[in-house]
Short mmCIF file of C-alpha atoms in Angstrom, two decimals:
data_model
loop_
_atom_site.label_atom_id
_atom_site.label_comp_id
_atom_site.label_asym_id
_atom_site.label_seq_id
_atom_site.Cartn_x
_atom_site.Cartn_y
_atom_site.Cartn_z
CA MET A 1096 146.13 37.76 -234.48
CA THR A 1097 142.77 36.37 -233.82
CA ARG A 1098 141.09 36.34 -230.45
CA HIS A 1099 141.68 32.67 -230.28
CA ASP A 1100 145.34 33.13 -230.85
CA ALA A 1101 145.45 35.85 -228.31
CA ASP A 1102 143.78 33.63 -225.74
CA ALA A 1103 146.20 30.86 -226.57
CA CYS A 1104 149.13 33.14 -226.06
CA HIS A 1105 147.66 34.33 -222.79
CA ASP A 1106 147.27 30.72 -221.63
CA ASP A 1107 150.84 30.01 -222.53
CA ASP A 1108 151.94 32.94 -220.39
CA HIS A 1109 150.02 31.47 -217.43
CA VAL A 1110 151.61 28.11 -218.00
CA LEU A 1111 155.05 29.68 -217.96
CA GLU A 1112 154.27 31.63 -214.82
CA ASP A 1113 152.96 28.48 -213.13
CA ALA A 1114 156.03 26.60 -214.16
CA ALA A 1115 158.23 29.33 -212.80
CA LEU A 1116 156.28 29.35 -209.56
CA LEU A 1117 156.58 25.57 -209.29
CA GLU A 1118 160.29 25.79 -209.93
CA ASP A 1119 160.71 28.47 -207.26
CA GLN A 1120 158.64 26.46 -204.85
CA GLN A 1121 160.71 23.39 -205.58
CA GLN A 1122 163.88 25.32 -204.89
CA ASP A 1123 162.45 26.59 -201.62
CA ASP A 1124 161.47 23.08 -200.62
CA ASP A 1125 164.94 21.79 -201.48
CA GLY A 1126 166.54 24.55 -199.37
CA ASP A 1127 164.28 23.76 -196.44
CA ARG A 1128 165.15 20.10 -196.70
CA GLU A 1129 168.88 20.89 -196.78
CA ALA A 1130 168.54 23.12 -193.73
CA VAL A 1131 166.58 20.47 -191.90
CA ALA A 1132 169.15 17.88 -192.88
CA ALA A 1133 172.00 20.07 -191.63
CA VAL A 1134 170.29 20.76 -188.32
CA SER A 1135 169.49 17.09 -187.86
CA GLY A 1136 173.13 16.12 -188.46
CA TRP A 1137 174.46 18.50 -185.80
CA GLY A 1138 171.85 17.33 -183.33
CA ILE A 1139 172.68 13.72 -183.89
CA SER A 1140 176.38 14.44 -183.51
CA LEU A 1141 175.83 16.32 -180.26
CA ALA A 1142 173.59 13.61 -178.95
CA LEU A 1143 176.15 10.93 -179.74
CA HIS A 1144 178.96 12.88 -178.02
CA ALA A 1145 176.77 13.44 -174.99
CA ILE A 1146 176.02 9.75 -174.76
CA ILE A 1147 179.71 8.87 -175.06
CA PHE A 1148 180.63 11.43 -172.37
CA LEU A 1149 177.99 10.05 -170.02
CA LEU A 1150 179.23 6.51 -170.60
CA LEU A 1151 182.82 7.52 -169.82
CA ALA A 1152 181.73 9.37 -166.68
CA PHE A 1153 179.79 6.35 -165.53
CA VAL A 1154 182.79 4.08 -166.06
CA ILE A 1155 185.09 6.39 -164.05
CA ILE A 1156 182.63 6.87 -161.19
CA ALA A 1157 181.85 3.19 -161.06
CA GLY A 1158 185.55 2.39 -160.88
CA ARG A 1159 186.05 4.73 -157.97
CA LEU A 1160 183.10 3.28 -156.17
CA ILE A 1161 184.67 -0.14 -156.55
CA ASP A 1162 188.06 1.08 -155.27
CA GLU A 1163 186.60 2.94 -152.29
CA PRO A 1164 184.39 0.65 -150.22
CA ILE A 1165 181.30 2.15 -148.83
CA PRO A 1166 181.90 3.03 -145.18
CA VAL A 1167 180.00 0.90 -142.78
CA ARG A 1168 179.25 2.11 -139.30
CA PRO A 1169 180.01 -0.84 -137.06
CA ALA A 1170 177.93 -1.64 -134.12
CA ILE A 1171 179.88 -1.03 -130.90
CA ILE A 1172 179.30 -3.46 -128.11
CA GLU A 1173 180.65 -2.17 -124.84
CA PRO A 1174 182.29 -4.92 -122.77
CA PRO A 1175 181.36 -5.22 -119.14
CA PRO A 1176 183.63 -3.23 -116.81
CA PRO A 1177 186.63 -5.23 -115.52
CA PRO A 1178 186.78 -6.08 -111.85
CA PRO A 1179 188.54 -3.44 -109.76
CA VAL A 1180 192.28 -4.05 -109.39
CA GLU A 1181 194.34 -2.52 -106.63
CA GLN A 1182 197.09 -0.52 -108.29
CA GLU A 1183 200.17 1.02 -106.77
CA LYS A 1184 199.94 4.75 -106.45
CA GLU A 1185 201.63 6.49 -109.37
CA ARG A 1186 204.01 9.27 -108.46
CA GLU A 1187 202.73 12.50 -110.02
CA LEU A 1188 205.20 14.04 -112.47
CA THR A 1189 204.84 17.69 -113.41
CA GLU A 1190 205.14 18.44 -117.13
CA VAL A 1191 207.29 21.51 -117.67
CA ASP A 1192 209.09 22.34 -120.88
CA VAL A 1193 212.77 23.08 -120.63
CA THR A 1194 215.84 22.92 -122.79
CA ILE A 1195 218.76 21.34 -121.01
CA VAL A 1196 222.21 22.60 -121.87
CA ALA A 1197 225.22 20.89 -120.36
CA GLU A 1198 228.01 23.28 -119.45
CA VAL A 1199 230.50 20.66 -118.35
CA GLU A 1200 232.71 18.40 -120.41
CA VAL A 1201 232.26 14.72 -119.79
CA GLU A 1202 234.52 12.18 -121.44
CA THR A 1203 231.65 9.80 -122.03
CA PRO A 1204 228.40 11.77 -122.27
CA ILE A 1205 225.47 10.35 -120.41
CA VAL A 1206 222.31 10.26 -122.46
CA THR A 1207 219.14 11.00 -120.59
CA GLN A 1208 215.48 11.43 -121.41
CA LEU A 1209 215.10 14.28 -118.95
CA ASP A 1210 213.03 16.97 -120.59
CA VAL A 1211 211.36 18.70 -117.72
CA GLU A 1212 212.18 21.42 -115.31
CA VAL A 1213 212.35 20.75 -111.62
CA GLU A 1214 208.93 21.35 -110.16
CA GLU A 1215 208.49 24.94 -109.07
CA LEU A 1216 206.44 25.04 -105.93
CA GLU A 1217 204.72 27.73 -103.96
CA THR A 1218 206.64 29.47 -101.23
CA GLU A 1219 205.73 29.99 -97.61
CA ASP A 1220 206.25 33.73 -97.70
CA ASN A 1221 207.67 36.50 -99.82
CA GLU A 1222 210.73 37.35 -97.78
CA ILE A 1223 213.83 37.64 -99.94
CA SER A 1224 216.97 36.24 -98.36
CA GLU A 1225 220.43 37.65 -98.65
CA VAL A 1226 222.15 34.62 -100.11
CA ALA A 1227 224.16 36.14 -102.94
CA GLU A 1228 227.71 34.81 -103.14
CA ALA A 1229 226.91 32.26 -100.45
CA ARG A 1230 226.31 28.99 -102.30
CA GLY A 1231 229.76 27.65 -101.68
CA ARG A 1232 232.62 30.09 -101.60
CA GLU A 1233 235.68 29.98 -103.78
CA GLU A 1234 237.76 29.46 -100.63
CA ALA A 1235 236.78 25.82 -101.08
CA VAL A 1236 239.44 25.51 -103.78
CA SER A 1237 242.33 26.67 -101.64
CA SER A 1238 243.64 23.20 -100.85
CA SER A 1239 242.22 21.25 -103.79
CA GLU A 1240 244.50 19.34 -106.11
CA THR A 1241 243.12 20.58 -109.41
CA GLY A 1242 244.39 20.52 -112.95
CA GLY A 1243 244.45 18.29 -116.00
CA SER A 1244 241.43 16.79 -117.70
CA GLY A 1245 239.16 13.87 -117.07
CA ALA A 1246 236.01 12.84 -115.30
CA PHE A 1247 237.15 13.02 -111.68
CA MET A 1248 236.13 16.35 -110.17
CA THR A 1249 237.35 17.98 -107.00
CA ILE A 1250 234.44 18.85 -104.74
CA GLY A 1251 234.29 22.58 -104.19
CA ALA A 1252 236.79 23.63 -106.85
CA SER A 1253 234.39 25.60 -109.00
CA GLY A 1254 235.17 28.91 -110.58
CA GLY A 1255 232.70 31.71 -110.10
CA ALA A 1256 230.50 32.58 -107.20
CA SER A 1257 228.22 29.56 -107.37
CA GLY A 1258 230.89 27.36 -105.81
CA ALA A 1259 230.39 23.87 -104.49
CA PHE A 1260 226.59 24.04 -104.28
CA GLY A 1261 225.79 25.96 -107.46
CA ASN A 1262 223.95 23.09 -109.11
CA ARG A 1263 221.29 22.67 -106.45
CA GLN A 1264 218.85 25.22 -107.83
CA GLY A 1265 217.48 26.67 -111.06
CA GLY A 1266 219.26 26.24 -114.35
CA GLY A 1267 222.30 24.62 -112.78
CA LYS A 1268 220.11 21.88 -111.35
CA ARG A 1269 218.34 21.25 -114.65
CA ARG A 1270 221.59 21.12 -116.59
CA ALA A 1271 223.19 18.76 -114.08
CA LEU A 1272 220.19 16.42 -114.18
CA GLY A 1273 220.31 16.38 -117.97
CA ALA A 1274 224.07 15.92 -118.22
CA PHE A 1275 224.54 13.20 -115.62
CA GLY A 1276 221.53 10.93 -115.94
CA GLY A 1277 218.76 12.21 -113.70
CA SER A 1278 215.13 11.80 -114.69
CA ARG A 1279 211.67 13.15 -113.98
CA ALA A 1280 210.99 10.03 -111.95
CA SER A 1281 214.13 10.40 -109.83
CA GLU A 1282 213.25 14.02 -109.03
CA ALA A 1283 209.68 13.05 -108.18
CA ALA A 1284 211.09 10.45 -105.79
CA VAL A 1285 213.29 13.07 -104.10
CA ASP A 1286 210.31 15.39 -103.72
CA ALA A 1287 208.18 12.60 -102.23
CA ALA A 1288 210.95 11.77 -99.75
CA LEU A 1289 211.19 15.39 -98.63
CA ARG A 1290 207.43 15.53 -98.16
CA TRP A 1291 207.70 12.37 -96.06
CA PHE A 1292 210.35 14.00 -93.87
CA ALA A 1293 208.26 17.16 -93.51
CA ARG A 1294 205.23 15.12 -92.34
CA HIS A 1295 207.28 13.36 -89.68
CA GLN A 1296 209.09 16.31 -88.12
CA SER A 1297 208.37 16.89 -84.45
CA PRO A 1298 206.89 20.24 -83.38
CA ASN A 1299 210.22 21.18 -81.79
CA GLY A 1300 212.04 20.70 -85.11
CA MET A 1301 213.76 17.35 -84.50
CA TRP A 1302 213.24 13.96 -86.12
CA ASP A 1303 212.60 11.55 -83.26
CA VAL A 1304 213.81 7.98 -83.86
CA THR A 1305 210.97 6.43 -81.86
CA GLY A 1306 208.30 9.14 -81.94
CA TYR A 1307 208.41 10.31 -85.56
CA PRO A 1308 205.38 8.22 -86.70
CA ASP A 1309 203.14 10.13 -84.28
CA ASN A 1310 203.76 13.37 -86.18
CA CYS A 1311 202.14 12.13 -89.41
CA THR A 1312 198.46 13.01 -89.76
CA LEU A 1313 197.68 10.89 -92.82
CA PRO A 1314 195.05 8.17 -92.31
CA GLY A 1315 195.90 4.50 -92.38
CA PRO A 1316 198.75 2.47 -90.91
CA LYS A 1317 201.69 4.27 -89.33
CA CYS A 1318 205.39 3.87 -89.96
CA GLU A 1319 207.23 1.73 -87.45
CA PRO A 1320 209.38 3.42 -84.76
CA GLY A 1321 213.12 2.87 -84.77
CA THR A 1322 214.54 0.30 -82.38
CA ASP A 1323 218.25 1.15 -82.40
CA ARG A 1324 220.21 4.26 -81.36
CA THR A 1325 217.13 5.53 -79.58
CA GLY A 1326 217.97 8.57 -77.56
CA PRO A 1327 220.13 11.65 -78.05
CA ASP A 1328 222.63 10.15 -80.51
CA GLY A 1329 220.01 8.73 -82.85
CA ASP A 1330 217.81 11.82 -82.69
CA ALA A 1331 220.75 14.11 -83.46
CA ALA A 1332 221.89 11.96 -86.39
CA ALA A 1333 218.36 11.59 -87.80
CA THR A 1334 217.82 15.35 -87.61
CA GLY A 1335 221.15 16.00 -89.31
CA TYR A 1336 220.32 13.49 -92.06
CA ALA A 1337 216.94 15.09 -92.71
CA VAL A 1338 218.32 18.64 -92.87
CA LEU A 1339 221.04 17.47 -95.29
CA ALA A 1340 218.37 15.92 -97.53
CA PHE A 1341 216.56 19.26 -97.82
CA LEU A 1342 219.77 21.22 -98.35
CA GLY A 1343 220.94 18.73 -100.98
CA ALA A 1344 217.84 19.43 -103.05
CA GLY A 1345 218.41 23.18 -102.82
CA TYR A 1346 215.93 23.99 -100.02
CA ASP A 1347 217.53 26.20 -97.39
CA HIS A 1348 216.06 28.19 -94.50
CA ARG A 1349 216.34 31.69 -95.99
CA THR A 1350 215.36 31.48 -99.65
CA PRO A 1351 211.55 31.42 -100.01
CA ASN A 1352 210.53 27.82 -100.73
CA GLN A 1353 207.94 25.30 -99.64
CA PHE A 1354 210.24 23.61 -97.10
CA ARG A 1355 211.81 26.74 -95.65
CA ARG A 1356 210.10 26.51 -92.28
CA THR A 1357 210.87 22.80 -92.03
CA VAL A 1358 214.58 23.43 -92.58
CA GLN A 1359 214.59 26.42 -90.22
CA GLN A 1360 213.05 24.39 -87.41
CA GLY A 1361 215.50 21.55 -87.97
CA LEU A 1362 218.46 23.92 -87.81
CA ASP A 1363 217.02 25.64 -84.75
CA TRP A 1364 216.85 22.28 -82.98
CA LEU A 1365 220.44 21.42 -83.94
CA VAL A 1366 221.73 24.77 -82.67
CA ALA A 1367 219.68 24.61 -79.47
CA ASN A 1368 220.85 21.08 -78.70
CA GLN A 1369 224.52 21.58 -79.52
CA LEU A 1370 226.77 20.85 -76.56
CA GLN A 1371 229.06 23.52 -75.21
CA SER A 1372 231.95 21.46 -76.56
CA GLY A 1373 230.56 21.77 -80.07
CA GLY A 1374 229.20 18.23 -80.33
CA TRP A 1375 225.75 16.62 -80.09
CA GLY A 1376 224.10 13.78 -78.20
CA ARG A 1377 226.67 11.80 -76.25
CA ASP A 1378 229.43 13.67 -78.10
CA ARG A 1379 230.47 10.88 -80.47
CA ASN A 1380 232.33 12.02 -83.57
CA TYR A 1381 230.03 10.04 -85.86
CA GLU A 1382 226.93 12.07 -84.96
CA ASN A 1383 229.08 15.18 -84.55
CA GLY A 1384 230.26 14.87 -88.15
CA ILE A 1385 226.72 14.53 -89.53
CA CYS A 1386 225.33 17.45 -87.55
CA ALA A 1387 228.37 19.65 -88.17
CA MET A 1388 228.02 19.00 -91.89
CA ALA A 1389 224.34 20.04 -91.81
CA VAL A 1390 224.98 23.30 -89.94
CA ALA A 1391 228.12 24.18 -91.94
CA GLU A 1392 226.39 23.44 -95.24
CA ALA A 1393 223.40 25.60 -94.33
CA PHE A 1394 225.81 28.41 -93.48
CA ALA A 1395 227.71 27.96 -96.76
CA MET A 1396 224.47 28.09 -98.75
CA THR A 1397 222.98 31.16 -97.05
CA ASN A 1398 225.72 33.05 -95.22
CA ASP A 1399 223.33 33.23 -92.26
CA PRO A 1400 225.30 34.97 -89.48
CA ALA A 1401 223.32 33.08 -86.83
CA LEU A 1402 224.96 29.85 -87.98
CA ARG A 1403 228.57 30.99 -88.19
CA GLU A 1404 229.45 30.50 -84.52
CA PRO A 1405 227.70 27.10 -84.07
CA ALA A 1406 229.24 25.82 -87.29
CA GLN A 1407 232.75 27.00 -86.43
CA ARG A 1408 232.46 25.60 -82.90
CA ALA A 1409 231.47 22.20 -84.30
CA ILE A 1410 234.42 22.21 -86.70
CA ASP A 1411 236.87 23.29 -84.01
CA HIS A 1412 235.68 20.41 -81.83
CA LEU A 1413 236.25 17.89 -84.62
CA LEU A 1414 239.70 19.29 -85.40
CA ALA A 1415 240.65 19.01 -81.74
CA ARG A 1416 239.79 15.31 -81.87
CA GLN A 1417 241.73 14.52 -85.03
CA ILE A 1418 244.18 11.70 -84.32
CA ASP A 1419 247.69 13.02 -83.85
CA ALA A 1420 249.94 12.11 -86.75
CA GLY A 1421 253.12 12.57 -84.80
CA GLY A 1422 254.58 14.46 -87.73
CA ASN A 1423 254.11 17.53 -89.88
CA TYR A 1424 250.46 16.92 -90.78
CA GLY A 1425 248.90 17.78 -87.45
CA GLY A 1426 246.47 14.87 -87.56
CA LEU A 1427 245.20 11.86 -89.46
CA GLY A 1428 241.70 10.40 -89.25
CA TRP A 1429 239.05 10.18 -86.54
CA ASP A 1430 237.57 7.62 -84.18
CA TYR A 1431 234.22 7.70 -82.39
CA THR A 1432 235.80 9.53 -79.48
CA THR A 1433 239.27 10.73 -78.66
CA SER A 1434 241.78 8.10 -79.72
CA ASN A 1435 245.53 7.78 -80.02
CA ASN A 1436 245.71 5.46 -83.01
CA ARG A 1437 242.37 3.95 -84.14
CA ASN A 1438 241.35 5.62 -87.42
CA ASP A 1439 237.75 4.66 -88.25
CA SER A 1440 236.78 5.13 -91.90
CA SER A 1441 233.04 5.52 -91.21
CA VAL A 1442 233.63 8.31 -88.71
CA SER A 1443 236.40 9.88 -90.77
CA GLY A 1444 234.18 9.95 -93.84
CA TRP A 1445 231.51 12.09 -92.18
CA VAL A 1446 234.06 14.40 -90.58
CA ILE A 1447 235.87 14.97 -93.89
CA MET A 1448 232.57 15.81 -95.60
CA ALA A 1449 231.78 18.23 -92.77
CA LEU A 1450 235.18 19.91 -93.20
CA LYS A 1451 234.55 20.27 -96.93
CA SER A 1452 231.19 21.96 -96.30
CA ALA A 1453 232.83 24.26 -93.77
CA GLU A 1454 235.58 25.07 -96.25
CA ALA A 1455 232.95 25.93 -98.84
CA GLY A 1456 231.47 28.44 -96.39
CA GLY A 1457 234.79 30.08 -95.63
CA LEU A 1458 235.11 28.70 -92.10
CA ASP A 1459 238.49 27.95 -90.57
CA ILE A 1460 239.39 24.28 -90.98
CA GLY A 1461 243.05 24.60 -90.03
CA SER A 1462 245.21 21.79 -91.36
CA GLY A 1463 242.41 19.25 -91.06
CA MET A 1464 242.30 18.37 -94.74
CA GLU A 1465 246.07 17.98 -95.04
CA GLY A 1466 246.03 15.50 -92.16
CA ALA A 1467 243.07 13.67 -93.70
CA ARG A 1468 245.01 13.26 -96.95
CA GLU A 1469 247.86 11.68 -95.03
CA TYR A 1470 245.36 9.33 -93.35
CA LEU A 1471 243.96 8.32 -96.75
CA ARG A 1472 247.41 7.64 -98.18
CA ARG A 1473 248.74 5.63 -95.25
CA ALA A 1474 245.57 3.59 -94.67
CA TRP A 1475 245.39 2.69 -98.36
CA ASN A 1476 249.08 1.73 -98.46
CA ALA A 1477 248.66 -0.49 -95.40
CA THR A 1478 245.75 -2.26 -97.07
CA ASN A 1479 247.30 -2.73 -100.51
CA ASN A 1480 251.00 -3.48 -99.86
CA ASN A 1481 251.86 0.08 -100.82
CA GLY A 1482 250.46 -0.57 -104.27
CA ARG A 1483 253.27 -2.96 -105.21
CA ASP A 1484 250.87 -5.66 -106.41
CA ILE A 1485 249.09 -3.35 -108.85
CA ALA A 1486 250.28 -3.90 -112.41
CA ASP A 1487 247.50 -2.10 -114.30
CA MET A 1488 245.49 0.52 -112.49
CA TYR A 1489 242.71 0.34 -115.08
CA THR A 1490 242.02 -3.36 -114.44
CA ASP A 1491 243.46 -4.19 -111.01
CA ARG A 1492 241.58 -3.59 -107.77
CA SER A 1493 242.36 -2.19 -104.35
CA GLY A 1494 240.48 -1.89 -101.06
CA PHE A 1495 240.21 0.35 -98.04
CA PRO A 1496 240.02 -0.65 -94.36
CA TYR A 1497 237.26 -0.20 -91.83
CA THR A 1498 239.90 0.68 -89.24
CA TRP A 1499 243.61 1.39 -89.49
CA ASN A 1500 246.00 1.62 -86.54
CA SER A 1501 248.37 4.47 -87.19
CA GLN A 1502 250.91 3.09 -84.70
CA THR A 1503 251.06 -0.55 -85.81
CA ASP A 1504 249.80 -0.17 -89.40
CA ALA A 1505 247.33 -2.97 -88.69
CA ILE A 1506 244.05 -2.92 -90.60
CA ASN A 1507 240.62 -4.45 -90.08
CA ARG A 1508 238.16 -5.44 -92.83
CA PRO A 1509 239.63 -4.09 -96.08
CA ASP A 1510 236.18 -4.07 -97.68
CA ARG A 1511 235.25 -0.44 -97.05
CA THR A 1512 236.28 0.59 -100.54
CA ALA A 1513 233.07 2.59 -100.86
CA ILE A 1514 234.17 4.92 -98.05
CA GLY A 1515 237.76 5.14 -99.29
CA LEU A 1516 236.60 6.10 -102.77
CA CYS A 1517 234.31 8.82 -101.44
CA ILE A 1518 236.96 10.17 -99.07
CA GLY A 1519 239.42 10.30 -101.96
CA VAL A 1520 237.01 12.39 -104.00
CA PHE A 1521 236.52 14.90 -101.18
CA LEU A 1522 240.29 15.09 -100.69
CA GLY A 1523 240.99 15.95 -104.30
CA LYS A 1524 242.15 12.63 -105.74
CA GLY A 1525 241.27 12.20 -109.37
CA GLN A 1526 241.39 10.34 -112.64
CA GLY A 1527 244.66 8.63 -113.33
CA ASN A 1528 245.40 8.25 -109.64
CA VAL A 1529 246.30 4.63 -108.87
CA MET A 1530 244.39 4.67 -105.60
CA MET A 1531 241.17 6.03 -107.12
CA GLU A 1532 241.18 3.99 -110.32
CA THR A 1533 241.73 0.69 -108.52
CA MET A 1534 239.19 1.43 -105.78
CA ALA A 1535 236.62 2.30 -108.46
CA ASN A 1536 237.41 -1.03 -110.15
CA ASP A 1537 236.84 -2.81 -106.84
CA VAL A 1538 233.45 -1.16 -106.32
CA MET A 1539 232.31 -2.14 -109.80
CA HIS A 1540 233.55 -5.72 -109.38
CA ARG A 1541 231.81 -6.16 -106.05
CA ALA A 1542 228.59 -4.61 -107.34
CA PHE A 1543 228.24 -6.26 -110.74
CA VAL A 1544 230.54 -9.31 -110.87
CA SER A 1545 230.79 -10.94 -107.45
CA ARG A 1546 227.60 -9.19 -106.28
CA ASP A 1547 228.82 -8.70 -102.75
CA PRO A 1548 225.65 -8.34 -100.63
CA ARG A 1549 226.85 -4.97 -99.33
CA TYR A 1550 227.65 -3.66 -102.81
CA GLN A 1551 225.12 -5.24 -105.17
CA VAL A 1552 222.60 -2.85 -106.75
CA GLN A 1553 220.56 -5.22 -108.90
CA SER A 1554 217.75 -5.94 -106.44
CA TRP A 1555 216.18 -4.47 -103.33
CA PRO A 1556 217.04 -4.42 -100.48
CA VAL A 1557 220.54 -3.00 -100.72
CA ASP A 1558 222.98 -1.75 -98.11
CA THR A 1559 221.87 1.88 -98.18
CA TYR A 1560 224.97 3.04 -96.29
CA TYR A 1561 227.37 1.63 -98.89
CA LEU A 1562 225.00 2.77 -101.61
CA TYR A 1563 225.33 6.40 -100.52
CA TYR A 1564 229.13 6.37 -100.42
CA ASN A 1565 229.46 4.41 -103.66
CA THR A 1566 227.07 6.66 -105.54
CA LEU A 1567 228.97 9.81 -104.52
CA GLY A 1568 232.26 8.19 -105.53
CA MET A 1569 231.14 6.64 -108.81
CA PHE A 1570 229.48 9.90 -109.87
CA GLN A 1571 232.85 11.63 -109.65
CA VAL A 1572 234.56 8.75 -111.48
CA GLY A 1573 232.24 9.33 -114.42
CA GLY A 1574 232.48 7.68 -117.82
CA GLU A 1575 231.18 4.21 -118.56
CA ARG A 1576 231.44 3.12 -114.94
CA TRP A 1577 229.10 5.90 -113.85
CA GLN A 1578 226.67 5.12 -116.65
CA GLN A 1579 226.48 1.49 -115.57
CA TRP A 1580 226.16 2.42 -111.90
CA ASN A 1581 223.51 5.06 -112.48
CA GLY A 1582 221.60 2.82 -114.86
CA ALA A 1583 221.14 0.31 -112.06
CA VAL A 1584 220.82 2.50 -108.98
CA ARG A 1585 218.51 5.28 -110.14
CA ASP A 1586 215.66 3.08 -111.28
CA LEU A 1587 216.14 0.60 -108.43
CA LEU A 1588 215.54 3.40 -105.93
CA VAL A 1589 212.62 4.88 -107.84
CA GLU A 1590 210.89 1.52 -108.19
CA ASN A 1591 211.28 0.56 -104.53
CA GLN A 1592 210.11 3.79 -102.95
CA ARG A 1593 206.84 3.35 -101.08
CA ARG A 1594 203.80 4.73 -102.93
CA SER A 1595 200.55 4.92 -101.04
CA ASP A 1596 198.09 7.32 -99.48
CA ASP A 1597 199.25 6.67 -95.94
CA CYS A 1598 202.15 7.40 -93.63
CA PHE A 1599 204.65 5.33 -95.65
CA ASP A 1600 204.35 7.29 -98.90
CA GLY A 1601 207.73 8.62 -100.04
CA SER A 1602 209.89 6.47 -97.74
CA TRP A 1603 212.08 3.41 -98.30
CA ASP A 1604 211.83 0.19 -96.29
CA PHE A 1605 214.80 -0.50 -94.02
CA GLU A 1606 214.42 -4.23 -93.42
CA GLY A 1607 217.33 -6.09 -94.99
CA THR A 1608 219.33 -2.98 -95.86
CA MET A 1609 222.23 -4.41 -93.82
CA PHE A 1610 223.71 -1.10 -92.63
CA HIS A 1611 224.81 -1.72 -89.04
CA GLY A 1612 222.56 1.10 -87.86
CA HIS A 1613 219.65 0.32 -90.16
CA ARG A 1614 217.34 -0.44 -87.24
CA ILE A 1615 217.33 3.24 -86.46
CA GLY A 1616 214.59 2.72 -89.00
CA ARG A 1617 212.89 4.39 -91.89
CA LEU A 1618 214.43 7.80 -91.12
CA VAL A 1619 217.91 6.56 -92.01
CA SER A 1620 217.01 4.40 -95.02
CA THR A 1621 214.97 7.23 -96.54
CA ALA A 1622 217.77 9.75 -95.93
CA TYR A 1623 220.43 7.63 -97.63
CA CYS A 1624 218.22 6.88 -100.62
CA ALA A 1625 217.17 10.50 -101.09
CA LEU A 1626 220.77 11.71 -100.79
CA SER A 1627 221.82 9.14 -103.39
CA LEU A 1628 219.20 10.39 -105.86
CA GLN A 1629 220.47 13.96 -105.38
CA VAL A 1630 223.95 13.04 -106.59
CA TYR A 1631 223.46 14.69 -110.01
CA TYR A 1632 223.39 18.18 -108.56
CA ARG A 1633 224.39 17.87 -104.90
CA TYR A 1634 227.93 18.98 -105.65
CA GLN A 1635 229.11 21.08 -108.54
CA PRO A 1636 230.75 19.02 -111.29
CA LEU A 1637 234.06 20.76 -111.11
CA ALA A 1638 237.53 21.04 -112.54
CA PRO A 1639 239.26 17.65 -112.88
CA ALA A 1640 241.94 16.77 -110.36
CA HIS A 1641 245.40 15.24 -110.64
#
């Protein structure tokens, strides 16, 4: 091989090497381009997905913004203050939680919105009284006509130690209010009335018919003095009424409570001013019955030995004046004084209630209640033709007389059905009794159909005397009649009680109340209204009577 050939071969080798290098470089470039292409594809894909996601998010958020309007803070323009308006004082009601459980069976339950406990108030001192077993003894059932079932209940026929007055305090009071239609407003009205009485008590413990306004220290106008029965009779009756109002709400003179001293002073005055005979004032049986009831009831509630003798003396005096029956009953009804034949229903009503309170305290009442039952039967028969004209006792009506002559059988004013109904309850007459059913029908007819001015309860003023008797009687009747009665009376009394910051606060006006003694004044009208609002718990709802 020549040099030239050798050089040529060497050049060929270089060419081959260069070609190989170019081929390798080309392959490297192709690989780089493929890698770049792959990376670019993933990036584009990710970018596209991100854009789509952002678009979807924008659509969703925008939709929500459309659905939910942007809150705008409005400009508040305060109106000018209204001119001052004089408003009636609202009675303060204490909010207390309580569960009311009714322990009595009622044929037609009464629905009530009562959901509060009776206001618990501070006491005057910490002395603990010995009042166990004294809130109406079981002796009160000894002559009661009990048995059967129904809504009529015999006053004082309770089982257990609580007796006739067991519903006046604590859980018994709350349950009775809930079961029979009381309310927070009715209890506030009772409390306001008791505060009114406490403000107007004289320093010596009495309630003075003419001088009571002078005892109130509140500023402003004063209550008006009474203009009728001024003197010993009116003062004794007014004091008895007031004490009964406190006792009816469960405030006695021995159990620590805010009115203890008030009740003690009232009882002290009654005892100090009792006549040697056992009466009060001018010794009329009307005032004697009221005062005897107050003293006997206080004794029954507390078993205070200091009251036993005055209470028994008052009862003995009334029994001695019971009209002679001329037969086996010992007596009949009562008149204002000693009488041979005039049986007055107004007087007899108070005396019978006094005897029932005495019976509840275990005092000796002799055969007084047996004679009173005979009076009720004979006076009703004389008024209603012995019941011969009654075809249906659940629809027909009967009356009761103002006076009945036990010698001639003559009657006067057979429109005192309210008193007859109440007397019947206290004497043990009950549901299914012709006398009681028809008298209850008469009360309802006079009150809601004919709207007799003495019986109507739709508008104020009402006859507060009839109101008291009717409310006691209709409460014991129960059922739909009681619901209708209570639905009208309770709120009528609450709405027409005086509310103010002066002397009148807590009282009821007496003008137009028609009761023949209403001009004794605000003391009497307030007593009758307060006693009527205490009907839910004043007497134990007891075993039904025949």
